[in-house]
Structure formats: C-alpha cells, structure tokens
Tab-separated table of C-alpha atoms and ligand atoms in Angstrom:
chain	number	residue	atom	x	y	z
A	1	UNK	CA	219.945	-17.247	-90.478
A	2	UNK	CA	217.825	-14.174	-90.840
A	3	UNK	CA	214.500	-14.354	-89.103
A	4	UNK	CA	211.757	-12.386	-91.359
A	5	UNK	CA	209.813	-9.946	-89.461
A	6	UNK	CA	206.211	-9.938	-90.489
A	7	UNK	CA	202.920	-8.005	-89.617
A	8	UNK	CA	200.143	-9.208	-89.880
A	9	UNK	CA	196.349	-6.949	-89.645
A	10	UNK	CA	193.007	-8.504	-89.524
A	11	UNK	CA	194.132	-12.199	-87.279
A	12	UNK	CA	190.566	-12.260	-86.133
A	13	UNK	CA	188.671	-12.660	-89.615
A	14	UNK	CA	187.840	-15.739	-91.018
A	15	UNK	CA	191.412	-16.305	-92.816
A	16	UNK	CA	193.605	-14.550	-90.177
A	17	UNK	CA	194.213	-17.820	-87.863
A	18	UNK	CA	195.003	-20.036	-89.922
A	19	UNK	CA	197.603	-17.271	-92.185
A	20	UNK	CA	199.239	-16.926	-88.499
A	21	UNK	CA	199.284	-20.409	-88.176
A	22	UNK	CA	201.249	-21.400	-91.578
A	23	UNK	CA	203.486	-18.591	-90.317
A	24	UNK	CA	204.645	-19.926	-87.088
A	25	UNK	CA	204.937	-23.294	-88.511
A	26	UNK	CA	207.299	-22.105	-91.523
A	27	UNK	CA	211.088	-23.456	-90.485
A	28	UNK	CA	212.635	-20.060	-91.004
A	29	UNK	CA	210.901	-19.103	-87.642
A	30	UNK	CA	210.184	-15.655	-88.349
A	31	UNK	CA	209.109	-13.063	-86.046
A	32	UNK	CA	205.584	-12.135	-86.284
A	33	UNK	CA	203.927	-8.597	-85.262
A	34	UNK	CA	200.430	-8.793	-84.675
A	35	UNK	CA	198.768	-5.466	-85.207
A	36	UNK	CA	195.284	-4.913	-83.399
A	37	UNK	CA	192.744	-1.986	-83.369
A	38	UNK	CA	191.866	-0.270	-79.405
A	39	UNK	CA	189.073	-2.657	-79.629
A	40	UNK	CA	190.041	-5.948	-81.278
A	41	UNK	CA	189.588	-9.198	-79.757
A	42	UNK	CA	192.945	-10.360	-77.774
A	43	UNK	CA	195.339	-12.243	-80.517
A	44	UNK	CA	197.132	-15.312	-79.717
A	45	UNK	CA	200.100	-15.575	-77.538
A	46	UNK	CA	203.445	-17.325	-78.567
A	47	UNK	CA	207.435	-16.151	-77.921
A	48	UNK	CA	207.816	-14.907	-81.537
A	49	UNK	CA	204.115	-13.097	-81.522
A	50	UNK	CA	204.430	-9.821	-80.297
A	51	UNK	CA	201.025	-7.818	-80.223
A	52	UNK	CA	201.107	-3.951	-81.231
A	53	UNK	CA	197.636	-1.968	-80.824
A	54	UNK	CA	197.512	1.097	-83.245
A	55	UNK	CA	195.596	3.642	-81.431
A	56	UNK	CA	193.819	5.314	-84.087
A	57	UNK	CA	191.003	3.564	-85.661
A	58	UNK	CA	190.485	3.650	-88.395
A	59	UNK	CA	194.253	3.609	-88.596
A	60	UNK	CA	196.187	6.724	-89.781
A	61	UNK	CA	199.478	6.855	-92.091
A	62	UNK	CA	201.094	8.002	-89.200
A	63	UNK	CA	200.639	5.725	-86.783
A	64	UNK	CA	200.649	2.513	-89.246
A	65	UNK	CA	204.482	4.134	-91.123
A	66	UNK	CA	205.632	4.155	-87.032
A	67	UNK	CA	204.590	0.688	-85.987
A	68	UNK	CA	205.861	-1.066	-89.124
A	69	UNK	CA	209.535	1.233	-88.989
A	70	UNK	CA	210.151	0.430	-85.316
A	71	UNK	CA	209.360	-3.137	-85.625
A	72	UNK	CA	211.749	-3.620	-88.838
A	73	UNK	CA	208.774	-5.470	-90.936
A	74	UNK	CA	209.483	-6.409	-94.083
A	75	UNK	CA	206.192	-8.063	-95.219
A	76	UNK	CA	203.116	-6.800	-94.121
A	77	UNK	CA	199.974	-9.333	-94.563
A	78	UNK	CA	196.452	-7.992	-94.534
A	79	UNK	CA	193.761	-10.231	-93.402
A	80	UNK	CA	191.194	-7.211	-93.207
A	81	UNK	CA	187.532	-7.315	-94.601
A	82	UNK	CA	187.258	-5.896	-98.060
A	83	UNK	CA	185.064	-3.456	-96.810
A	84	UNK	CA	187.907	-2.082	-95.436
A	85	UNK	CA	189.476	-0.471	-98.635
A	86	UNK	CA	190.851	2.423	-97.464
A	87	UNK	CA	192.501	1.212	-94.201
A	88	UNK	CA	193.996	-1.236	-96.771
A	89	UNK	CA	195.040	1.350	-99.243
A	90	UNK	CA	196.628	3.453	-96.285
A	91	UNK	CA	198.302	0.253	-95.334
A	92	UNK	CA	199.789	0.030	-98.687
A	93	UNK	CA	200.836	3.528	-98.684
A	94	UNK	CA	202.266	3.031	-95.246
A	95	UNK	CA	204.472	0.284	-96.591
A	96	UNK	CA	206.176	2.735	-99.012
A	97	UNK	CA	206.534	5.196	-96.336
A	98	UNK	CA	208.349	2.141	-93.818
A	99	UNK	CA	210.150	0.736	-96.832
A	100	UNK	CA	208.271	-2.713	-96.329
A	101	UNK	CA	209.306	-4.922	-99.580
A	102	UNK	CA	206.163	-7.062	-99.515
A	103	UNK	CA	202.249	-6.360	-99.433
A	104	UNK	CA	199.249	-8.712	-99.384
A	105	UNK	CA	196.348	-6.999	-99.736
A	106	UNK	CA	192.776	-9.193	-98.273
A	107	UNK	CA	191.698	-10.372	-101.637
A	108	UNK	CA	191.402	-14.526	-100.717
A	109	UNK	CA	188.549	-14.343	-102.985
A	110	UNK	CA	185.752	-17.142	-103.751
A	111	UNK	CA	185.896	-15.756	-107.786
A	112	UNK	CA	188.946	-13.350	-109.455
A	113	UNK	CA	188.659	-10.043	-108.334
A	114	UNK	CA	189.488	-8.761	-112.073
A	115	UNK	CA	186.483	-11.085	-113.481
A	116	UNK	CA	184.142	-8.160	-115.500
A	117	UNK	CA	180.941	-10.158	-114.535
A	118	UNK	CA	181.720	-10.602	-110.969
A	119	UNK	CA	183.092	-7.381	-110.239
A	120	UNK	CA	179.263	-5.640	-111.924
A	121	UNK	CA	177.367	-8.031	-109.872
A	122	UNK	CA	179.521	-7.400	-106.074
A	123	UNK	CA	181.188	-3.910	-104.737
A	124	UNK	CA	183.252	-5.905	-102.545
A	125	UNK	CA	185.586	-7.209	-105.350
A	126	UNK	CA	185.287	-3.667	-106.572
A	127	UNK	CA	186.847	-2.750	-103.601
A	128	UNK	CA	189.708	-5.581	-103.756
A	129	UNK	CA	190.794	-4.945	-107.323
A	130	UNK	CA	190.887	-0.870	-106.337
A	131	UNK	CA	193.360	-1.969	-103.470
A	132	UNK	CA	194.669	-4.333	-105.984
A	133	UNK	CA	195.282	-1.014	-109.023
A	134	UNK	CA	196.869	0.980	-106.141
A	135	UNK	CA	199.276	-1.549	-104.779
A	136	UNK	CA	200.523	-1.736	-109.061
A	137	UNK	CA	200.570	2.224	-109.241
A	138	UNK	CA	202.815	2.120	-106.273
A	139	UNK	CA	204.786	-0.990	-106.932
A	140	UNK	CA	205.636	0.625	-110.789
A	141	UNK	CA	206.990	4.228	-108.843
A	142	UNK	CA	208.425	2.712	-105.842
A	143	UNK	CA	211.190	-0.467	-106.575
A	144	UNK	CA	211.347	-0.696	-102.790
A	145	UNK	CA	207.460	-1.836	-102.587
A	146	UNK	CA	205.985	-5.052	-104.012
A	147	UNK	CA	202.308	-6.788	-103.797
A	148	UNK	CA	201.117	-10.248	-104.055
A	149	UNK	CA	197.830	-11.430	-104.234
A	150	UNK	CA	195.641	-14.515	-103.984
A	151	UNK	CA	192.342	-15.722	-105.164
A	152	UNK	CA	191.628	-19.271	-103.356
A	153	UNK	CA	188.323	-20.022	-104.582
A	154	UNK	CA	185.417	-20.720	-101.471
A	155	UNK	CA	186.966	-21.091	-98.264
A	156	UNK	CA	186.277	-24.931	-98.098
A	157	UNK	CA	186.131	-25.867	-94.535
A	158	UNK	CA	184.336	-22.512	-93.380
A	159	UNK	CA	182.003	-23.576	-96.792
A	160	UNK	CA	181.188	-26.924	-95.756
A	161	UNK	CA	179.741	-25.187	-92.154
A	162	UNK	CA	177.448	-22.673	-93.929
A	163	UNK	CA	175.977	-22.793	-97.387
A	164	UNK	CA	179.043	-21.380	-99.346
A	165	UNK	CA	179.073	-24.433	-101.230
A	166	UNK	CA	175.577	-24.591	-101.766
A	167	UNK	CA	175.131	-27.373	-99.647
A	168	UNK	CA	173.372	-26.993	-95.922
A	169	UNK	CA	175.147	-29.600	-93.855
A	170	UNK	CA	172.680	-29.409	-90.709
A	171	UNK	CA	169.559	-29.771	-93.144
A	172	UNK	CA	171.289	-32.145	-95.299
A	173	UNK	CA	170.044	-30.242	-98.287
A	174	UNK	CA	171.696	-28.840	-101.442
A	175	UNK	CA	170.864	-26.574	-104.286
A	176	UNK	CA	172.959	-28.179	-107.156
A	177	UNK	CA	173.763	-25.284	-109.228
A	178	UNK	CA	172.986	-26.255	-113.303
A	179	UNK	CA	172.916	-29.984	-112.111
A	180	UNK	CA	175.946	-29.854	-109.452
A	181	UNK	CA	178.905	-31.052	-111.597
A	182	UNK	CA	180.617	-27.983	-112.927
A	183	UNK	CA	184.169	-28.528	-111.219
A	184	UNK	CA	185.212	-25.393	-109.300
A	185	UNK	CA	188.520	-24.529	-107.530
A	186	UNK	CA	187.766	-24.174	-104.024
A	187	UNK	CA	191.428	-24.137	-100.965
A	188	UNK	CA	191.051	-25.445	-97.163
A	189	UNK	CA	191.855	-22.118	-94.652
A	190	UNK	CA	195.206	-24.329	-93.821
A	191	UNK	CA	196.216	-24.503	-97.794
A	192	UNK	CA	195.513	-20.295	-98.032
A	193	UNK	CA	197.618	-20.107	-94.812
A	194	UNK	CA	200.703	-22.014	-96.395
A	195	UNK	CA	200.569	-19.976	-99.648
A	196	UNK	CA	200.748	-17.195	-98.210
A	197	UNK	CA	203.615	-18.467	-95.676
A	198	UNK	CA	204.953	-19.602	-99.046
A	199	UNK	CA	205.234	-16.041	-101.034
A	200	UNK	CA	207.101	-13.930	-97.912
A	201	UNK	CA	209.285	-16.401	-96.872
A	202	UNK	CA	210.237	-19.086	-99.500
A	203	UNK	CA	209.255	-17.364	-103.108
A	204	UNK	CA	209.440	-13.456	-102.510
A	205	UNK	CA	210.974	-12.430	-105.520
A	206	UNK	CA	209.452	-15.528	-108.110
A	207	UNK	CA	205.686	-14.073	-106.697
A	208	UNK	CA	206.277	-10.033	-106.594
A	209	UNK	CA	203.562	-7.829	-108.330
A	210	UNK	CA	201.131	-10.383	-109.177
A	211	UNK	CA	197.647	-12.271	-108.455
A	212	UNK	CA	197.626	-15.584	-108.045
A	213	UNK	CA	195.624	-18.772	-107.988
A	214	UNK	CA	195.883	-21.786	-105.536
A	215	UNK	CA	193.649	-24.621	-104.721
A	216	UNK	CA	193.320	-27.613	-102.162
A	217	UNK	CA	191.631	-29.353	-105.226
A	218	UNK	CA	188.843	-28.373	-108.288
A	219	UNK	CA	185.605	-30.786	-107.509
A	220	UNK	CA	182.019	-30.367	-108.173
A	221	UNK	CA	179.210	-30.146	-105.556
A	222	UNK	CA	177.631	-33.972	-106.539
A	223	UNK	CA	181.445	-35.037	-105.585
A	224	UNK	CA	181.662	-33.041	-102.577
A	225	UNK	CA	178.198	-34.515	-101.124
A	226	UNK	CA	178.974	-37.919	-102.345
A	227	UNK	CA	182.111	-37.589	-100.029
A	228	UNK	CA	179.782	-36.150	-97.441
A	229	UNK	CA	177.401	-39.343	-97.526
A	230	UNK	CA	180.563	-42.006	-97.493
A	231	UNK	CA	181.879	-39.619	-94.340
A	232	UNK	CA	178.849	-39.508	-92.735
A	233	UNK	CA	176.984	-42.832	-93.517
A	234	UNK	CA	174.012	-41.233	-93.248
A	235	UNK	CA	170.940	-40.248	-95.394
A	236	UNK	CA	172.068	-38.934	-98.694
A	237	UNK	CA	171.850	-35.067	-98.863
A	238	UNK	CA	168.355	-34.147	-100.468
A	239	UNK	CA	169.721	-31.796	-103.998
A	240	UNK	CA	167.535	-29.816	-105.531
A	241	UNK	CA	168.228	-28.517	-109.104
A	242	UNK	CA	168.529	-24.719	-109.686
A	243	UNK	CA	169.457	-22.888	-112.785
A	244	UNK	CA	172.261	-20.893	-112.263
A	245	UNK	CA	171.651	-18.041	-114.466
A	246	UNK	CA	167.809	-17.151	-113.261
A	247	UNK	CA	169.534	-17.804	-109.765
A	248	UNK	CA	172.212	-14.934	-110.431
A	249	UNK	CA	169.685	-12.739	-111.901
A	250	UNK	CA	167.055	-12.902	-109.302
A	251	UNK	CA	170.227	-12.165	-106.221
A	252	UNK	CA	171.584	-9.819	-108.125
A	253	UNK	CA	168.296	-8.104	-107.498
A	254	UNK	CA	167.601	-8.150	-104.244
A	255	UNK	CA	171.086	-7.515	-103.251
A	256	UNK	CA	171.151	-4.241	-105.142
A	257	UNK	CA	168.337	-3.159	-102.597
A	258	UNK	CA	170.980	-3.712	-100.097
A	259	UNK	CA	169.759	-7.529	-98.864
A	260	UNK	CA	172.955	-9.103	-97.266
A	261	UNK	CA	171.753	-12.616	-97.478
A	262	UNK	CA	170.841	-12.190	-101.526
A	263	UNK	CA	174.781	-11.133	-101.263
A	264	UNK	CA	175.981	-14.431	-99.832
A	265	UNK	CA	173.830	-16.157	-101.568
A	266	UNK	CA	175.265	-14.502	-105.146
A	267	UNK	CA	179.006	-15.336	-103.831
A	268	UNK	CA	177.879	-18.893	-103.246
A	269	UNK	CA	176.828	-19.448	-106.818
A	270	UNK	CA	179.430	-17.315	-108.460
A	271	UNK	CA	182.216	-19.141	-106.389
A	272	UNK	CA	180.621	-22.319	-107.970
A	273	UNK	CA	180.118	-20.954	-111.427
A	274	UNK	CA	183.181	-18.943	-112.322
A	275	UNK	CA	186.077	-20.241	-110.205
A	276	UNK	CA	188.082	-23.188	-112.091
A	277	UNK	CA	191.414	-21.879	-112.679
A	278	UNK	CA	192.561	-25.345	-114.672
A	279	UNK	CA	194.773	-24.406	-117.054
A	280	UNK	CA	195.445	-20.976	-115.951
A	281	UNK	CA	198.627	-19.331	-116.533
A	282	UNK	CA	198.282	-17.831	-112.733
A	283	UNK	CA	197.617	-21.049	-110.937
A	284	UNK	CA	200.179	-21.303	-108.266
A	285	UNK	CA	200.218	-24.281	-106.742
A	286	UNK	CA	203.258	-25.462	-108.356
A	287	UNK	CA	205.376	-22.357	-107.668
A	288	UNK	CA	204.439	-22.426	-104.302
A	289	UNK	CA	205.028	-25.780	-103.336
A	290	UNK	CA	201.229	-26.398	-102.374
A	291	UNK	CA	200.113	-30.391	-102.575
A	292	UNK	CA	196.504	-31.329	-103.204
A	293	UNK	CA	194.360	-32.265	-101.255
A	294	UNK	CA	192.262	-35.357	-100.729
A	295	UNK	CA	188.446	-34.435	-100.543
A	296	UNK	CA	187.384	-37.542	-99.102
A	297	UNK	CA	190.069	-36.610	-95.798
A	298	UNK	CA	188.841	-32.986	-95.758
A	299	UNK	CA	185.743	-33.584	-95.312
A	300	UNK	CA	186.196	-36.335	-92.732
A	301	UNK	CA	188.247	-33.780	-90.367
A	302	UNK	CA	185.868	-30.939	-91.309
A	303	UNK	CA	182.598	-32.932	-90.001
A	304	UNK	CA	184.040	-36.592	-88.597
B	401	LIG	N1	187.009	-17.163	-100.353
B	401	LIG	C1	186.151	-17.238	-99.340
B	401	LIG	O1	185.350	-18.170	-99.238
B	401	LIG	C2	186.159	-16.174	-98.264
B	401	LIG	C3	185.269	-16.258	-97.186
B	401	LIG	C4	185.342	-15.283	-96.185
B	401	LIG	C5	186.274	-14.259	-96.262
B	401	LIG	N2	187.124	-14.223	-97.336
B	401	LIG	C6	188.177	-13.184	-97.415
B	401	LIG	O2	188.938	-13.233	-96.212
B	401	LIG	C7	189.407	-11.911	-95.892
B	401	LIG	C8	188.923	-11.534	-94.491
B	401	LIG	O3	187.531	-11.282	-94.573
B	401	LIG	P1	186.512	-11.612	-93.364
B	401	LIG	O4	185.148	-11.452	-93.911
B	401	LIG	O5	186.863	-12.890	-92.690
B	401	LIG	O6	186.839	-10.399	-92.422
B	401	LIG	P2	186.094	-10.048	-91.052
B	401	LIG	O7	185.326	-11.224	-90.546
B	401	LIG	O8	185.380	-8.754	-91.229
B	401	LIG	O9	187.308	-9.893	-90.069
B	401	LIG	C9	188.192	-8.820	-90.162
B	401	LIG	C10	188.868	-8.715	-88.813
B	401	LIG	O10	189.800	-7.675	-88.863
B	401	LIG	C11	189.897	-7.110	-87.582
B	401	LIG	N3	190.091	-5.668	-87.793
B	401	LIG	C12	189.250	-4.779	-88.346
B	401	LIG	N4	189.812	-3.547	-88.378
B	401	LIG	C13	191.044	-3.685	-87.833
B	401	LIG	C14	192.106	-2.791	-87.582
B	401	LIG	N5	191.998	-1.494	-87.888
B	401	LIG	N6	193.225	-3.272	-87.035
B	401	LIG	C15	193.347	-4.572	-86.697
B	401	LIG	N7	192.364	-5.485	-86.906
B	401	LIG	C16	191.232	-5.037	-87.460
B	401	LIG	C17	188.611	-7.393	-86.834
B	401	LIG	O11	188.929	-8.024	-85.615
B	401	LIG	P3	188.817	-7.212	-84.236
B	401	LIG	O12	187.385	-6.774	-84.098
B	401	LIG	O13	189.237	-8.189	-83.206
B	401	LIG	O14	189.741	-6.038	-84.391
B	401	LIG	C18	187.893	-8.395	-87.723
B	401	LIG	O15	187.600	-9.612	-87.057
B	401	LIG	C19	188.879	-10.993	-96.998
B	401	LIG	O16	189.826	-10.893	-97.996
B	401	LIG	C20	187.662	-11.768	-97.513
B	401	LIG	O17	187.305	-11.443	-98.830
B	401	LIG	C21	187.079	-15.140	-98.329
C-alpha cells in the first residue's frame, strides 16, 4: 500500500500534538514531515517523523515549494497561529507551486470563521477566512490544489484548564453566560486530531474545497459543571449570571484598544453563544467517521 506523505507546520501550538498524534496512529502509516522554523522548539521523534527546518523565517516561497517537492508531500497541514496569515497564504501558494493535492489552513476555530458578527467583533477570524478566500481562488484555477477546513468549536480539554468555557476550574467559579444552558458545539484536541487524520487519508476527495464542522458533543455550561461536581465530588462550582449581550459589548470595547485579555474573554463568550452547528448541512462528524463523546469521561481524564 501507498504510504501518504504529509507535512505538517505549527506541531508546537496548542492543536499541533495532538493533529500529529491522530496521524501516526492512522493504519495507513503514513510518513510524516515535520517542518520547523531556525528557532522552533525540538518536535517529537518517531521512525516515520522526519524533521525539516526551513531556514528563512518568516518562510519564503522558495524555500517552502523546495522542502515540500523533495519530500514528495501530498497534504500539507497547517497548525500555525492565525496571526500568521501570510506565512499561511505563502504556504498555500507553495502548495500549487509543489503540486501538493491537499491544504488545511489553521482555522480550528471556537465560532465559524465566515460568521458576519464574529468576524466584525475579532481580526483573527478575519485573518482565517482571508486564508480561507485564497485557498478557493486557487483551488477554482489550479485542479491540482484542494483545501479543507475545520471549525471545532472551543478546544474542550485546553477549555476546561483556562476559562474558555467560562468556567475557572482552580477557583471553582463560573460566569454562566444568559443563564448557562444554551448548548454549544465544543471537540476534545484528540477528536480535531482524528478529523483531520480523517480528511487526508480516509475522505480526500468526499472533503475537498470545503469548511467543515465536527464536535466531541454540543452541551451547555450548567451540564459541563454538573459533570465537573459528580467528577470531582467536591463543592459545587459558584455560577454567576452574566448577560451575554452587555458582556460582548463591553469586550468588544476594550479589545478594540488592543486589551488581549478583553480578546479571550470575547472568544470565550462567542464560542458559547454562536457555536451549535445542530442541524447544519456542514457538520461532519458523520462523513468523517468521528463518534461522540461522553462528557461525563472527558472530564474525568481531563481533571481525575
Ligand atoms: N477552538 C479553540 O478553542 C482554539 C484554541 C486555541 C487555538 N486554536 C486554533 O489552533 C490553531 C493554532 O493556534 P495556537 O494559538 O495554538 O498557535 P500558537 O500557540 O501561536 O502556536 C503556533 C506554533 O507554530 C510554530 N511556528 C510559528 N511559526 C512557524 C514557522 N514559520 N515554522 C514552523 N513552526 C512555526 C511555533 O512553534 P515554535 O516556536 O516551536 O516554532 C508556535 O508554537 C489556530 O488555528 C487557532 O485558531 C483554536
């Protein structure tokens, strides 16, 4: 059988490990190219990792069109910040130039990056849907070049160990957004890691040139710190009630005067608030073979 060769940029972010994880643990065994920066962090080791540094930084056309042609990769996986559009657009560009088939741009996003209300209120999903519109300019000139890409919801188990659900864990406190039990979609690192192990190696063609949804599971912040309690058998975690849209306002605010916090802080609620994809023609799960979750067991390996 074929082994897919795959790059992947950005293994050191938040979603990077566990993408390279889902990737070594795929059956096909493909071979994975790990591309760092002169100063990243070391990347894993393992006998189908092999670790290429591009020397310029940020990278050039050049150097990114040589590394993908003489490694033969035919997906190429970005796990880069969004802040890093144009590196990303170059990489896109790059994967034209190589004739790579397959490119996921970083979106992973809490909310859609082509929601109108979140994309006023954060430049960062500005940034991911402009990747996003150059990957489809491309992808309609070149046949050769595809995209795929995937909006998760929060990042779960990162969430749960800093206040991305609302919820501080070490302070046992919550702010329960409009009461707490709007439902919201919200995927486990390990789920985002097997989706996108999923689209480059089991459901290439069924996923090209598109953005799609996945989930571990769609639950509410009351249900995810009533699962905390039972997990933790300990106090119940103090919630206090905050109106959502005074809330957005009042962020949206401060992080136009460039307060990073106010920005987290605005992600939080809007991942909350805007983010349940039930009933949406996008969701994914199905197509890519991605089981629920169980809260309850999430949370018990996330903080048991
Ligand atoms: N849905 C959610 O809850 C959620 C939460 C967090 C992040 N995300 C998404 O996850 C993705 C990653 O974001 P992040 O915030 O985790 O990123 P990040 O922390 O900024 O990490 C990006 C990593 O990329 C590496 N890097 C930067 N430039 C590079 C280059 N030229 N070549 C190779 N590696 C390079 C850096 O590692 P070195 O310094 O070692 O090079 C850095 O650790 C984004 O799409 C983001 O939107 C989603």
């Amino acid at each position: 059988m074929h082994a897919h060769h795959i790059a992947l940029i950005g293994v050191n972010s938040r979603i990077g490990p566990a993408i390279l994880q889902a990737l070594l643990e795929h059956p096909s065994k493909p071979h994975i190219v790990i591309f760092l920066r002169p100063t990243s962090h070391p990347a894993p080791t393992h006998p189908r990792i092999r670790t290429v540094t591009i020397p310029s930084d940020p990278p050039t056309l050049h150097d990114l069109t040589s590394a993908l042609n003489e490694h033969d990769i035919e997906s190429l996986v970005s796990a880069l910040s969004p802040a890093d559009r144009e590196t990303q657009i170059t990489l896109a560009d790059a994967c034209v130039a190589a004739g790579v088939y397959r490119y996921i741009p970083a979106d992973y996003g809490s909310m859609r990056s082509d929601d109108p209300y979140v994309l006023d209120l954060l430049p960062n999903f500005r940034n991911k849907k402009l990747v996003r519109e150059h990957c489809q300019a491309l992808a309609r000139k070149h046949k050769s070049f595809t995209w795929t890409s995937l909006a998760s919801g929060h990042f779960f188990d990162y969430g749960l160990r800093t206040e991305l659900l609302g919820i501080n864990e070490k302070e046992n406190s919550a702010m329960l957004f409009d009461g707490g039990k709007d439902r919201f979609s919200t995927s486990t690192v390990k789920q985002i890691g097997k989706a996108v192990a999923a689209i480059v190696l089991d459901k290439e063609e069924e996923t090209a040139n598109q953005m799609l949804l996945i989930q571990s599971f769609c639950v509410s912040q009351l249900e995810i710190i009533k699962a905390m309690d039972e997990v933790k058998g300990r106090r119940p975690v103090k919630g206090v009630y905050v109106e959502s849209e005074g809330f957005i306002e009042e962020k949206a605010a401060e992080a136009k005067k460039g307060d990073a916090e106010a920005v987290e802080e605005l992600v939080a609620v809007l991942g909350i608030k805007r983010s349940n994809w039930t009933g949406d023609k996008l969701f994914a799960n199905e197509l890519l073979g991605l089981k629920e979750e169980n809260l309850r067991d999430v949370v018990h390996d996330v903080l048991g």
